Tab-separated table of C-alpha atoms in Angstrom:
chain	number	residue	atom	x	y	z
W	1	GLU	CA	69.055	82.607	115.096
W	2	PRO	CA	70.827	84.866	113.027
W	3	GLU	CA	74.516	86.158	114.191
W	4	VAL	CA	77.050	88.473	112.932
W	5	THR	CA	80.703	87.001	112.693
W	6	GLN	CA	83.799	89.055	112.980
W	7	THR	CA	87.364	87.695	112.718
W	8	PRO	CA	90.010	87.452	114.140
W	9	SER	CA	88.879	87.156	117.685
W	10	HIS	CA	92.090	89.282	118.842
W	11	GLN	CA	94.691	91.130	116.807
W	12	VAL	CA	98.052	92.701	118.014
W	13	THR	CA	99.806	95.006	116.020
W	14	GLN	CA	102.620	97.349	116.103
W	15	MET	CA	102.412	100.951	116.272
W	16	GLY	CA	101.969	102.269	112.910
W	17	GLN	CA	101.095	99.220	111.371
W	18	GLU	CA	97.766	98.633	108.832
W	19	VAL	CA	95.602	96.189	110.286
W	20	ILE	CA	92.025	95.215	108.868
W	21	LEU	CA	89.212	94.002	110.868
W	22	ARG	CA	86.501	91.594	109.229
W	23	CYS	CA	83.018	91.575	109.506
W	24	VAL	CA	80.322	89.043	108.011
W	25	PRO	CA	77.022	90.777	108.399
W	26	ILE	CA	73.887	88.872	109.067
W	27	SER	CA	72.354	88.292	105.219
W	28	ASN	CA	69.687	90.513	103.849
W	29	HIS	CA	70.679	93.345	106.352
W	30	LEU	CA	71.077	96.630	104.902
W	31	TYR	CA	72.807	98.838	106.871
W	32	PHE	CA	76.326	98.238	108.765
W	33	TYR	CA	77.927	99.846	111.871
W	34	TRP	CA	81.271	100.056	113.323
W	35	TYR	CA	81.490	100.723	117.561
W	36	ARG	CA	84.705	100.374	119.419
W	37	GLN	CA	84.905	100.395	123.212
W	38	ILE	CA	88.015	101.043	124.976
W	39	LEU	CA	88.482	99.131	128.070
W	40	GLY	CA	85.956	99.577	130.814
W	41	GLN	CA	84.370	102.623	128.727
W	42	LYS	CA	81.282	102.791	127.036
W	43	VAL	CA	80.434	101.609	123.022
W	44	GLU	CA	81.280	104.482	120.624
W	45	PHE	CA	79.609	104.696	117.272
W	46	LEU	CA	82.468	105.196	114.463
W	47	VAL	CA	80.646	104.769	111.515
W	48	SER	CA	77.480	103.692	109.543
W	49	PHE	CA	77.045	102.221	106.160
W	50	TYR	CA	74.690	101.892	103.719
W	51	ASN	CA	73.787	100.930	99.932
W	52	ASN	CA	77.856	100.744	99.956
W	53	GLU	CA	78.479	104.111	101.202
W	54	ILE	CA	79.395	105.878	104.657
W	55	SER	CA	75.998	107.261	105.507
W	56	GLU	CA	77.120	108.998	108.721
W	57	LYS	CA	80.578	108.955	110.716
W	58	SER	CA	81.556	110.237	113.991
W	59	GLU	CA	84.483	112.269	115.145
W	60	ILE	CA	86.703	109.650	115.915
W	61	PHE	CA	86.382	108.196	112.476
W	62	ASP	CA	89.355	110.301	111.026
W	63	ASP	CA	91.343	110.142	107.584
W	64	GLN	CA	93.211	106.833	108.958
W	65	PHE	CA	90.138	104.837	108.995
W	66	SER	CA	88.195	102.888	105.995
W	67	VAL	CA	85.720	100.956	105.633
W	68	GLU	CA	84.334	98.950	102.680
W	69	ARG	CA	82.387	96.199	101.546
W	70	PRO	CA	84.380	94.581	98.870
W	71	ASP	CA	82.764	91.284	97.959
W	72	GLY	CA	79.283	92.101	98.949
W	73	SER	CA	79.335	89.635	102.034
W	74	ASN	CA	82.093	90.749	104.195
W	75	PHE	CA	82.349	94.272	105.966
W	76	THR	CA	85.716	95.729	106.782
W	77	LEU	CA	87.157	98.520	109.004
W	78	LYS	CA	90.829	99.232	108.167
W	79	ILE	CA	93.168	101.402	110.379
W	80	ARG	CA	95.829	102.555	107.994
W	81	SER	CA	98.538	103.485	110.640
W	82	THR	CA	97.490	102.249	114.289
W	83	LYS	CA	98.184	104.529	117.410
W	84	LEU	CA	97.866	103.093	120.921
W	85	GLU	CA	95.004	104.589	121.553
W	86	ASP	CA	93.415	102.543	118.997
W	87	SER	CA	93.343	99.681	121.594
W	88	ALA	CA	89.970	98.358	121.941
W	89	MET	CA	87.268	96.011	121.122
W	90	TYR	CA	85.765	97.093	117.728
W	91	PHE	CA	82.010	95.297	117.193
W	92	CYS	CA	80.836	95.183	113.882
W	93	ALA	CA	76.762	95.734	113.876
W	94	THR	CA	73.745	95.058	111.720
W	95	TRP	CA	70.467	96.161	111.435
W	96	THR	CA	67.340	95.989	108.453
W	97	SER	CA	64.411	97.633	108.670
W	98	GLY	CA	61.306	95.626	108.952
W	99	ARG	CA	59.675	93.652	111.638
W	100	ILE	CA	62.773	92.984	113.890
W	101	ASP	CA	63.418	96.022	115.639
W	102	GLU	CA	67.456	95.184	116.883
W	103	GLN	CA	70.775	95.690	116.083
W	104	PHE	CA	72.881	92.569	116.290
W	105	PHE	CA	76.457	92.905	117.429
W	106	GLY	CA	79.500	90.768	116.739
W	107	PRO	CA	81.444	89.199	119.481
W	108	GLY	CA	84.223	91.937	118.440
W	109	THR	CA	87.705	92.203	118.114
W	110	ARG	CA	90.055	92.832	120.738
W	111	LEU	CA	92.909	94.992	119.007
W	112	THR	CA	96.163	95.638	120.815
W	113	VAL	CA	98.350	98.154	119.401
W	114	LEU	CA	101.900	97.650	120.556
Z	1	GLN	CA	72.991	117.086	122.598
Z	2	GLN	CA	73.847	113.607	121.661
Z	3	GLN	CA	74.644	112.007	125.060
Z	4	VAL	CA	73.071	109.320	127.146
Z	5	LYS	CA	73.707	109.923	130.996
Z	6	GLN	CA	73.517	106.236	132.851
Z	7	SER	CA	73.787	105.792	136.831
Z	8	PRO	CA	74.643	103.888	138.922
Z	9	GLN	CA	78.224	102.830	137.461
Z	10	SER	CA	78.100	99.782	139.614
Z	11	LEU	CA	75.438	98.463	141.699
Z	12	ILE	CA	75.537	95.008	143.550
Z	13	VAL	CA	71.992	93.437	144.570
Z	14	GLN	CA	71.189	90.238	146.604
Z	15	LYS	CA	69.854	87.491	144.921
Z	16	GLY	CA	66.368	88.147	144.182
Z	17	GLY	CA	66.445	91.709	144.926
Z	18	ILE	CA	65.275	94.356	142.482
Z	19	SER	CA	67.945	95.897	140.224
Z	20	ILE	CA	67.307	99.464	138.923
Z	21	ILE	CA	69.701	101.380	136.748
Z	22	ASN	CA	68.926	104.785	135.493
Z	23	CYS	CA	69.588	106.901	131.765
Z	24	ALA	CA	68.861	110.390	130.904
Z	25	TYR	CA	68.923	111.529	127.696
Z	26	GLU	CA	68.921	115.270	125.809
Z	27	ASN	CA	68.358	114.628	122.433
Z	28	THR	CA	64.671	114.836	121.909
Z	29	ALA	CA	65.187	113.553	118.555
Z	30	PHE	CA	65.525	109.977	120.076
Z	31	ASP	CA	62.539	108.181	119.596
Z	32	TYR	CA	64.066	104.271	120.521
Z	33	PHE	CA	65.378	103.348	123.758
Z	34	PRO	CA	67.111	99.924	124.032
Z	35	TRP	CA	68.839	98.227	126.857
Z	36	TYR	CA	72.336	96.051	125.861
Z	37	GLN	CA	73.590	93.502	128.008
Z	38	GLN	CA	77.130	92.783	127.894
Z	39	PHE	CA	78.942	89.571	129.499
Z	40	PRO	CA	82.470	89.923	129.514
Z	41	GLY	CA	84.389	88.865	126.300
Z	42	LYS	CA	81.389	89.762	124.221
Z	43	GLY	CA	79.353	91.670	122.443
Z	44	PRO	CA	76.358	94.136	123.562
Z	45	ALA	CA	73.000	91.541	123.266
Z	46	LEU	CA	70.013	93.543	122.976
Z	47	LEU	CA	67.320	93.027	125.986
Z	48	ILE	CA	64.473	95.074	126.201
Z	49	ALA	CA	63.523	98.257	123.989
Z	50	ILE	CA	60.919	100.837	124.052
Z	51	ARG	CA	59.754	103.833	121.708
Z	52	PRO	CA	58.108	106.950	123.624
Z	53	ASP	CA	54.550	106.094	122.941
Z	54	VAL	CA	54.486	103.920	125.677
Z	55	SER	CA	55.459	104.589	129.355
Z	56	GLU	CA	56.485	101.223	130.670
Z	57	LYS	CA	57.374	97.794	128.755
Z	58	LYS	CA	57.654	94.484	130.173
Z	59	GLU	CA	59.349	91.428	129.126
Z	60	GLY	CA	59.448	88.517	131.907
Z	61	ARG	CA	62.144	90.103	135.157
Z	62	PHE	CA	62.882	92.722	132.758
Z	63	THR	CA	60.987	96.042	132.374
Z	64	ILE	CA	61.419	99.690	131.039
Z	65	SER	CA	59.999	102.610	132.599
Z	66	PHE	CA	60.056	105.911	130.122
Z	67	ASN	CA	59.352	109.102	131.174
Z	68	LYS	CA	59.184	111.611	127.634
Z	69	SER	CA	58.582	115.026	129.575
Z	70	ALA	CA	61.803	114.190	132.271
Z	71	LYS	CA	63.445	112.612	129.603
Z	72	GLN	CA	64.477	109.606	131.378
Z	73	PHE	CA	64.267	106.223	131.449
Z	74	SER	CA	65.243	103.168	133.405
Z	75	LEU	CA	65.384	99.337	133.725
Z	76	HIS	CA	64.208	97.358	136.216
Z	77	ILE	CA	65.481	93.742	136.976
Z	78	MET	CA	63.061	91.857	139.284
Z	79	ASP	CA	63.907	89.189	141.340
Z	80	SER	CA	67.543	89.175	140.229
Z	81	GLN	CA	69.631	86.354	139.821
Z	82	PRO	CA	73.532	85.464	139.695
Z	83	GLY	CA	73.047	84.984	136.240
Z	84	ASP	CA	72.187	88.461	135.748
Z	85	SER	CA	75.550	89.533	136.620
Z	86	ALA	CA	76.489	91.657	133.610
Z	87	THR	CA	77.170	95.048	132.466
Z	88	TYR	CA	73.860	96.947	131.021
Z	89	PHE	CA	73.942	99.667	128.440
Z	90	CYS	CA	71.359	102.022	128.028
Z	91	ALA	CA	71.282	103.417	124.433
Z	92	ALA	CA	68.953	105.554	122.254
Z	93	SER	CA	68.867	106.083	118.816
Z	94	ASN	CA	66.543	108.364	116.341
Z	95	ARG	CA	65.126	105.243	114.679
Z	96	TYR	CA	61.715	106.139	112.993
Z	97	SER	CA	62.632	110.038	112.692
Z	98	GLY	CA	62.988	108.843	109.445
Z	99	ALA	CA	66.600	110.422	109.334
Z	100	GLY	CA	70.193	109.568	109.702
Z	101	SER	CA	71.530	105.847	109.937
Z	102	TYR	CA	69.831	104.934	113.236
Z	103	GLN	CA	73.153	104.408	114.900
Z	104	LEU	CA	73.081	104.024	118.545
Z	105	THR	CA	74.080	106.253	121.295
Z	106	PHE	CA	75.266	104.519	124.351
Z	107	GLY	CA	75.278	105.387	128.142
Z	108	LYS	CA	78.715	104.589	129.896
Z	109	GLY	CA	77.102	100.827	131.253
Z	110	THR	CA	76.314	99.861	135.005
Z	111	LYS	CA	78.214	96.760	135.989
Z	112	LEU	CA	75.528	94.514	137.784
Z	113	SER	CA	76.664	91.988	140.676
Z	114	VAL	CA	73.807	89.432	141.939
Z	115	ILE	CA	75.642	87.990	144.763
Z	116	PRO	CA	74.052	84.762	145.951
């Protein structure tokens, strides 16, 4: 069964520090997404990435956030200067057009900003 | 316009009972309505999904009912089991409209507890 993997599983950082969250999408998938889930709340869309560029982003995805696919396999989310309110679970998801109609979610990275 | 409203926030059901979770949406461009199941510490996993051209879809003990005119859809879990205890999220997307990037808009989730 195909799966999305994410590293690290848990990241603790000090406020103001930069963090990079990594995702390995399912091979041959074309659309990549980052979502976040603040503890006990709903899953919120951050950004979508297609054809090596951002296709859509939410109002949450401000200038502190960036995404890239540096080596054709990993998909990363960078937060330049973390804030306390960035503490959340961050999920990577991937999807491709075709017969299988599902966005596959990774297990998430729990980010704790102190 | 982009919201998906989900209720109830939590639900306790006896083993063998029927669990019903409801969602409502506003954006008429939505054309794909999945339900995701999430266990603690895990990512959401697709449970079942429906398109608005059908009013019901059943997969095993799970059924989605869809009312396009009311812009509502619901998840029914028949013969609920303790192993079904999880958080359930409804979601919506413009998956088939050909526009945008098909991101999912989630409801706030329902924590289901099935007691023996």
